[in-house]
Coordinates of C-alpha atoms and ligand atoms in Angstrom, one line a residue:
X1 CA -46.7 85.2 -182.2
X2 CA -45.5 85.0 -178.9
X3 CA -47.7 82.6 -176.1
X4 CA -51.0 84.8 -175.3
X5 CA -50.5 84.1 -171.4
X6 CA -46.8 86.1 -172.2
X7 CA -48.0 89.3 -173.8
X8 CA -51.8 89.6 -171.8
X9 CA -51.2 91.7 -168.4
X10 CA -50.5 89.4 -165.1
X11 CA -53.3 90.2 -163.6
X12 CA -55.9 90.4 -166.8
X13 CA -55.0 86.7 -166.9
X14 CA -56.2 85.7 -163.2
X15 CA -58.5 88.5 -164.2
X16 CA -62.2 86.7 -163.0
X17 CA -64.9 88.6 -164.8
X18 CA -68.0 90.2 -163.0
X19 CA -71.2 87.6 -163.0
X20 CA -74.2 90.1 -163.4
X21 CA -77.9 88.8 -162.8
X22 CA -78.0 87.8 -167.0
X23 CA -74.7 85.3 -166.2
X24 CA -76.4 83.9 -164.0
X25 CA -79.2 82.7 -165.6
X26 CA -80.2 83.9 -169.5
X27 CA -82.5 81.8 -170.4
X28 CA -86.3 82.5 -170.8
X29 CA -88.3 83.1 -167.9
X30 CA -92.2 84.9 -167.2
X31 CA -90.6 86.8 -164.0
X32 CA -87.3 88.5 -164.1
X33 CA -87.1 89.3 -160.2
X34 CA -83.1 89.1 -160.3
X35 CA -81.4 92.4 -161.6
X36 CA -82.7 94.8 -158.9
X37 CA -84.7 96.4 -162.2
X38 CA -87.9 98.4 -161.8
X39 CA -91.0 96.3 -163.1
X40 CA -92.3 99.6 -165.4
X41 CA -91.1 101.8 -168.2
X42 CA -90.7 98.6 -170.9
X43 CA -88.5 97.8 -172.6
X44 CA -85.8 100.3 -170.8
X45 CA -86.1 99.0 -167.1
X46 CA -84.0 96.2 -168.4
X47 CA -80.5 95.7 -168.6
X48 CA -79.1 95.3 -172.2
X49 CA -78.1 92.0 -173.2
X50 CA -74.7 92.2 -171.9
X51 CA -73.1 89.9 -174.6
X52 CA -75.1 91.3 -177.1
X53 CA -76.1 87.9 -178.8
X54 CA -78.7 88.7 -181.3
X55 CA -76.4 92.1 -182.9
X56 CA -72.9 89.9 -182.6
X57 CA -74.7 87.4 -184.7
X58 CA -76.1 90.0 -187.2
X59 CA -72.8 91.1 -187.5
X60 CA -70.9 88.0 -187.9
X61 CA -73.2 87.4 -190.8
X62 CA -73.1 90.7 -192.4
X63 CA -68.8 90.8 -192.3
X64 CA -68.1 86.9 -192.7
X65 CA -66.6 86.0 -189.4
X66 CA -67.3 83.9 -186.4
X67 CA -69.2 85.2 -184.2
X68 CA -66.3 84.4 -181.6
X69 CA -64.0 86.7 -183.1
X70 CA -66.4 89.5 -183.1
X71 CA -66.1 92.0 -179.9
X72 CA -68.3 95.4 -179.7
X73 CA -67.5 98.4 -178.1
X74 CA -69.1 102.0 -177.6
X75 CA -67.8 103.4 -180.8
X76 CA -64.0 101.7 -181.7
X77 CA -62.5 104.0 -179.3
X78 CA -63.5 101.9 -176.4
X79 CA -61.6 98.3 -178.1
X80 CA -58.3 101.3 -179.1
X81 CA -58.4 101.6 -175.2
X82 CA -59.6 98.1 -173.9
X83 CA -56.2 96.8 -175.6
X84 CA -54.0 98.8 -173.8
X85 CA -55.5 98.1 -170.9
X86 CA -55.3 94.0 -171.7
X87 CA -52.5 93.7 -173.2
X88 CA -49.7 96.7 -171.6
X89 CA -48.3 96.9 -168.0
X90 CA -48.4 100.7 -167.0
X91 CA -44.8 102.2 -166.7
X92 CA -43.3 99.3 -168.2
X93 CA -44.4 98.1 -171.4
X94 CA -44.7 100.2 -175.1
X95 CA -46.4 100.4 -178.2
X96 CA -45.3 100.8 -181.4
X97 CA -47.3 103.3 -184.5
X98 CA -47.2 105.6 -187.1
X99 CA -46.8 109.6 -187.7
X100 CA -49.0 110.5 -188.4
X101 CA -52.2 109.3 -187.7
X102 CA -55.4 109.0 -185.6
X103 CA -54.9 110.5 -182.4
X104 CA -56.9 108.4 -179.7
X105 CA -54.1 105.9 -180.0
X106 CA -51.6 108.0 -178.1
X107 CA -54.6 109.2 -175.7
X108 CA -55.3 106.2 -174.8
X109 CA -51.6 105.1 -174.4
X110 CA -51.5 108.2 -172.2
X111 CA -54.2 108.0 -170.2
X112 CA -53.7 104.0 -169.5
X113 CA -49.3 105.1 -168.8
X114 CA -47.9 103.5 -171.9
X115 CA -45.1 104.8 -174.1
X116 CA -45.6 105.2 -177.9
X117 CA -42.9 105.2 -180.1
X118 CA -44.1 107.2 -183.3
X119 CA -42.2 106.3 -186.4
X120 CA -43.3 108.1 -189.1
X121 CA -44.6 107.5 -192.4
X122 CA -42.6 107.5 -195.5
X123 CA -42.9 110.8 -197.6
X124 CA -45.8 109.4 -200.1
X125 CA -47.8 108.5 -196.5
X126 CA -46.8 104.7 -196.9
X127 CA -45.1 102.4 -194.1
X128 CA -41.8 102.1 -193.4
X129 CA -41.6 98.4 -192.2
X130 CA -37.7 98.3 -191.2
X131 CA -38.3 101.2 -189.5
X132 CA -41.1 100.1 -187.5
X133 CA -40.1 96.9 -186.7
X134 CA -36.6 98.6 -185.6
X135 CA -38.6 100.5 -183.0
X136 CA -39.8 97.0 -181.2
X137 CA -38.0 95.8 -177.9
X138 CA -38.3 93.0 -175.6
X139 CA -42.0 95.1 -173.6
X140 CA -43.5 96.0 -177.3
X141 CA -47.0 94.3 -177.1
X142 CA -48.9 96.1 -179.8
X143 CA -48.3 97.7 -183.1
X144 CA -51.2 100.4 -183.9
X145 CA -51.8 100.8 -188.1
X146 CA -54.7 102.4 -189.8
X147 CA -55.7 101.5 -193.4
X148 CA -56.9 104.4 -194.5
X149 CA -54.9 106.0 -192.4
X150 CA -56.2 109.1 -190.4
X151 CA -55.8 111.9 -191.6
X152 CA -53.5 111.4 -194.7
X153 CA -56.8 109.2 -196.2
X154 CA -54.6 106.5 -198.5
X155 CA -54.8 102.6 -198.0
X156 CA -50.9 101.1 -197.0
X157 CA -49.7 98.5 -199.3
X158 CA -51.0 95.0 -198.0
X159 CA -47.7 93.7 -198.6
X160 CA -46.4 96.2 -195.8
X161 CA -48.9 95.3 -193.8
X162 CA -48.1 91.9 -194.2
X163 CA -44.4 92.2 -193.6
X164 CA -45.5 93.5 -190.1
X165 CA -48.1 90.3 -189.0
X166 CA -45.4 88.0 -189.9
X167 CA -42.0 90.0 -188.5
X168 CA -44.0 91.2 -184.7
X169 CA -44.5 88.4 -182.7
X170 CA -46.9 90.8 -180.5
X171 CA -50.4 92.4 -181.6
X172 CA -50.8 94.1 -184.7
X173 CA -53.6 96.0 -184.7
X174 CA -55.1 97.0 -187.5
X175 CA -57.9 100.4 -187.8
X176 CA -59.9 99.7 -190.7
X177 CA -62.7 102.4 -189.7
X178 CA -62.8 103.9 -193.2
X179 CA -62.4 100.8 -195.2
X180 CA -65.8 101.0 -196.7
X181 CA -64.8 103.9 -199.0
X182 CA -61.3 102.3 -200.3
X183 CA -60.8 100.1 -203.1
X184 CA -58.2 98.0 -201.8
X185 CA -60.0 94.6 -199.3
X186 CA -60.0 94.7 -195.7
X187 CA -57.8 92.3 -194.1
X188 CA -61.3 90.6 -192.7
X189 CA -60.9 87.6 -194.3
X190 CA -57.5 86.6 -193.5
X191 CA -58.1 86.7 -189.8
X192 CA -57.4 83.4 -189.4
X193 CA -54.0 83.8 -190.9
X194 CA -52.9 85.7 -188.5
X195 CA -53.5 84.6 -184.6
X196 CA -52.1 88.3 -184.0
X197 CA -54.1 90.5 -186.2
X198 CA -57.2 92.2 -184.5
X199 CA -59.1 94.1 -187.1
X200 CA -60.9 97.3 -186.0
X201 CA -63.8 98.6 -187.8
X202 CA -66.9 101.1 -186.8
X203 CA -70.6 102.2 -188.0
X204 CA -69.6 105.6 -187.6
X205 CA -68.6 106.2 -191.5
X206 CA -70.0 104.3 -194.1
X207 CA -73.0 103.1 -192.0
X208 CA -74.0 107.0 -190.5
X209 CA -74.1 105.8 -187.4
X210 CA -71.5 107.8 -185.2
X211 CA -74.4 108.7 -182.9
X212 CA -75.2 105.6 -181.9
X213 CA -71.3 104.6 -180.7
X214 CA -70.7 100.9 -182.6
X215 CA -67.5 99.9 -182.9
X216 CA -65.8 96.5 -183.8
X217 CA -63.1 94.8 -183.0
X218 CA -62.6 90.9 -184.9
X219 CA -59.7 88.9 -183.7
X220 CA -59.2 85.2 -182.6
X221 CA -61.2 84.3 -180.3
X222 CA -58.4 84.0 -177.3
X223 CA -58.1 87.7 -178.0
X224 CA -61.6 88.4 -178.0
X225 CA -62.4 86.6 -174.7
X226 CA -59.9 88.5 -172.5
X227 CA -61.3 92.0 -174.4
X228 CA -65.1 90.4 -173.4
X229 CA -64.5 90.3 -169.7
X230 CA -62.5 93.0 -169.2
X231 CA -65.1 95.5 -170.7
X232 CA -68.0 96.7 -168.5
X233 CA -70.4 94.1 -168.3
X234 CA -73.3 96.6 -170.3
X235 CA -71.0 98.5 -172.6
X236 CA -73.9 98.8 -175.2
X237 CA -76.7 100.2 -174.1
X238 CA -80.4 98.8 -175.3
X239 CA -81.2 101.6 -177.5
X240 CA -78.0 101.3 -179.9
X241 CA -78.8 97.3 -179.9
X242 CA -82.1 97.6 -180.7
X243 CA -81.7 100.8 -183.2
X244 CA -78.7 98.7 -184.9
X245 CA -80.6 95.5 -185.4
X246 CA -83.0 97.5 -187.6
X247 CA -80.2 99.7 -189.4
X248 CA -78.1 96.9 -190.3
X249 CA -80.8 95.8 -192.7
X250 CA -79.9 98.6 -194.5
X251 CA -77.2 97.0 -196.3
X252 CA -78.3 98.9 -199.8
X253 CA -78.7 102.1 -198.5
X254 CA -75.1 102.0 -197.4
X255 CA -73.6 100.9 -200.4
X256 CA -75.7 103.5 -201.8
X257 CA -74.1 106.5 -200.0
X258 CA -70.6 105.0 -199.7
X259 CA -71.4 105.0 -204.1
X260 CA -72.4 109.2 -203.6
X261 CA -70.1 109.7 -201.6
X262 CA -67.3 108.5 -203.8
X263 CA -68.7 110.3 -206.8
X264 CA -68.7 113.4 -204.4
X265 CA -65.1 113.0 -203.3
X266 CA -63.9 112.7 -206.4
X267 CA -66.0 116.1 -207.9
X268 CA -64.4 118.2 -204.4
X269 CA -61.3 116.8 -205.3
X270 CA -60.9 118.0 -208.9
X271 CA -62.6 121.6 -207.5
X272 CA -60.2 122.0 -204.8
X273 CA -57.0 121.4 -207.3
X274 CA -59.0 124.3 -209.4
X275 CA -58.0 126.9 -206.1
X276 CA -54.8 128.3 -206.9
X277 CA -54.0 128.6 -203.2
X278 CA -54.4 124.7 -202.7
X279 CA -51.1 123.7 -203.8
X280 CA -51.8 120.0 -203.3
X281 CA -54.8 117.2 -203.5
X282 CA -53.4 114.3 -201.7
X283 CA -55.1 111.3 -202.9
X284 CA -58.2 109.6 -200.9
X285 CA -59.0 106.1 -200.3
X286 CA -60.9 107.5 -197.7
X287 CA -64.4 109.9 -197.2
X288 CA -61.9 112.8 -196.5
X289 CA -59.3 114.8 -198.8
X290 CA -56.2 116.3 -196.9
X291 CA -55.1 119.2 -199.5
X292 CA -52.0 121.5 -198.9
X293 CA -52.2 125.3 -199.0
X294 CA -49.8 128.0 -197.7
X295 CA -52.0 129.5 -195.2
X296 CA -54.0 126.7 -193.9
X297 CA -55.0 128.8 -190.6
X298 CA -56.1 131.9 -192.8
X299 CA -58.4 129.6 -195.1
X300 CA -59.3 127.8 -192.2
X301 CA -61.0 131.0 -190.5
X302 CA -62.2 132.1 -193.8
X303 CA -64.5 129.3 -194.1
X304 CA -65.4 129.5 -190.4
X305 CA -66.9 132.8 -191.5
X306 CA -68.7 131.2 -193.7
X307 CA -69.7 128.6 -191.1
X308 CA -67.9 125.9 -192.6
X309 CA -66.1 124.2 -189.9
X310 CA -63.2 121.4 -191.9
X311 CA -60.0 120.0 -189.7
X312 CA -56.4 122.3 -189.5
X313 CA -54.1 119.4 -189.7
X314 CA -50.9 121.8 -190.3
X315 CA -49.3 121.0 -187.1
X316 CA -49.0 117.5 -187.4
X317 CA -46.3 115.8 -188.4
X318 CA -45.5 115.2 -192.2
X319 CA -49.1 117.4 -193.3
X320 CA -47.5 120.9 -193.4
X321 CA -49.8 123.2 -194.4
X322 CA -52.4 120.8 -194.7
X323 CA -56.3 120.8 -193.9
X324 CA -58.8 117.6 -193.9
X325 CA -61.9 118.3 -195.8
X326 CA -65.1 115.6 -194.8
X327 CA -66.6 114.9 -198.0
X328 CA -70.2 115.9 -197.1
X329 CA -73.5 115.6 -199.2
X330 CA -73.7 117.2 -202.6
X331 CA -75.3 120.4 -200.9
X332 CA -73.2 120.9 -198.3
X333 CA -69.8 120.2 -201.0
X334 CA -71.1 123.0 -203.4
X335 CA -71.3 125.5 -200.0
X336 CA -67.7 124.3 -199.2
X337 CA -66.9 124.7 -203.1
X338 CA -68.5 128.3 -203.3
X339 CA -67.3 129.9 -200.2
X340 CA -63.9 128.6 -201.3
X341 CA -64.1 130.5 -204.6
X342 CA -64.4 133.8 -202.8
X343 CA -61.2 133.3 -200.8
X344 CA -58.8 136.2 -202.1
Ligands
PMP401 N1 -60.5 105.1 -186.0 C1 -60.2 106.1 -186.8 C2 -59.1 106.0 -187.8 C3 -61.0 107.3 -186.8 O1 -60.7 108.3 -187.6 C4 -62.1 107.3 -185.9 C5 -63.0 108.5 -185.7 N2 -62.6 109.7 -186.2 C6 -62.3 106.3 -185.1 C7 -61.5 105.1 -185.1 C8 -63.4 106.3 -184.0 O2 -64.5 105.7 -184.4 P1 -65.7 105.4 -183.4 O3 -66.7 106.5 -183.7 O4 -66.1 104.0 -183.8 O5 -65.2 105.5 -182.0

């Protein structure tokens, strides 16, 4: 890996962070008369715990990592965008990822003036490492992978993924968000194999907490600093802090879905290969099932009638004819199943 101080952003690096009230002093204290907070309305007059001390060290419990490499963000979408905005000079430097895949990576690339140069998957949805690491010149700071990958819902092979950490000597950013529902291990563990691996993950699938916006991002801790003082000082708000706290007891009832949910992905996916106009079931490591059909926008309406709303994935590149079906609760999978039946 390149020097951090060569791929981090001039001016993130002389970067100094704002000092709220809490910086000043966090300690204990019987009268708090230092935020410009109203005295009432307890406990939402205050400001969130702006490093978020008590949840980052739930969390480095619950996924086995130091709590220094753990960042949070509203949802992972705020890391996806806090990288670019660290690591890649506007109008100058580039990013390399995959086609196709989850889309906020070449928003946020847009939105912060950084090129992307898409090189697409192989034809069974894998990487192609030579080609990717082809695509890298002298201002490529990032490489963006997702394992499952978004929306074609398989797992890359590690050893790809692999190849890529040790041939980049910029980020390599891996999107773990629906690693809960794969069989194949998250690259958690190996963090500190990799000095430029950052891990994203999110409480928005497995967890059934998308409403709540928690993402993660887990990296070394050099990475993890610059991420921490770039993002706004109360990025997550008291109510997701608090509300998280008490869900991430739930370890149980987690596993407990992601174990339904599995057993209901695999049921849809042997119904929708019944449909003679689904003329492929891709295979999922994910909780979603991309399945091929001739007519993706006609089926798609079809169900809209039926007020089924699923993704239309046909225009993107390599899913021709394809559609993204969540895997929902058993209820909702027999409506999807039924309506389906009564196409044509
Ligand atoms: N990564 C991937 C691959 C996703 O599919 C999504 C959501 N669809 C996200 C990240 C965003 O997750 P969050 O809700 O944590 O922002």
């Amino acid at each position: 890996m390149k020097p951090i101080e060569l791929l981090l952003r001039r001016n993130i690096l002389s970067l100094k962070p704002y000092s709220s009230a809490r910086d000043e002093y966090s300690g204990e204290a019987a009268v708090f008369l230092d935020a410009n907070e109203n005295p009432f309305n307890q406990p939402y007059n205050r400001y969130p715990d702006p490093y978020q001390r008590k949840l980052k060290e739930k969390i480095s419990k619950l996924k086995g990592v130091d709590v220094d490499s753990v960042f949070l963000g509203n949802g992972s979408d705020e890391p996806i965008d806090l990288l670019f905005r660290v690591f890649c000079e506007p109008g100058v430097d580039n990013v390399v990822s995959i086609d196709p895949t989850y889309g906020m990576y070449q928003v946020a690339a847009d939105i912060n003036n950084i090129a992307v140069k898409r090189v697409l998957l192989t034809d069974d949805y894998q990487l192609d490492v030579e080609k990717l690491l082809a695509a890298v010149d002298d201002n490529t700071k990032m490489i963006f992978l997702c394992s499952p990958n978004n929306p074609t819902g398989n797992l890359f092979n590690v050893d790809a993924v692999e190849k890529l950490l040790n041939g980049f000597d910029g980020i390599v950013v891996l999107d773990e968000a629906y690693i809960d529902f794969a069989p194949g291990k998250s690259f958690l563990p190996r963090l500190n194999s990799f000095p430029n691996l950052v891990v994203l993950q999110t409480f928005s699938k497995a967890w059934g907490m998308a409403g709540l916006r928690l993402g993660m991002a887990f990296a070394d801790r050099v990475i993890i600093k610059v991420l921490s003082k770039v993002k706004y000082p109360y990025n997550l708000n008291i109510l997701t802090q608090l509300k998280a706290l008490e869900l991430l007891d739930n370890n149980e009832q987690m596993n407990d879905w992601v174990r339904l949910l599995l057993d209901e992905r695999k049921k849809l996916e042997s119904e929708l290969e019944k449909l003679n106009f689904i003329v492929k079931v891709y295979p999922s490591d994910s909780n979603f099932i991309l399945a091929k059909t001739n007519n993706p926008k006609e089926v798609y309406n079809f169900l809209v009638k039926h007020k089924i709303i699923i993704r239309d994935r046909s225009s993107v590149a390599l899913c021709e004819g394809c559609l993204r079906f969540t895997v929902g609760s058993p209820v909702e999978n027999e409506k999807l199943i039924n309506a389906l039946k009564g196409y044509k």
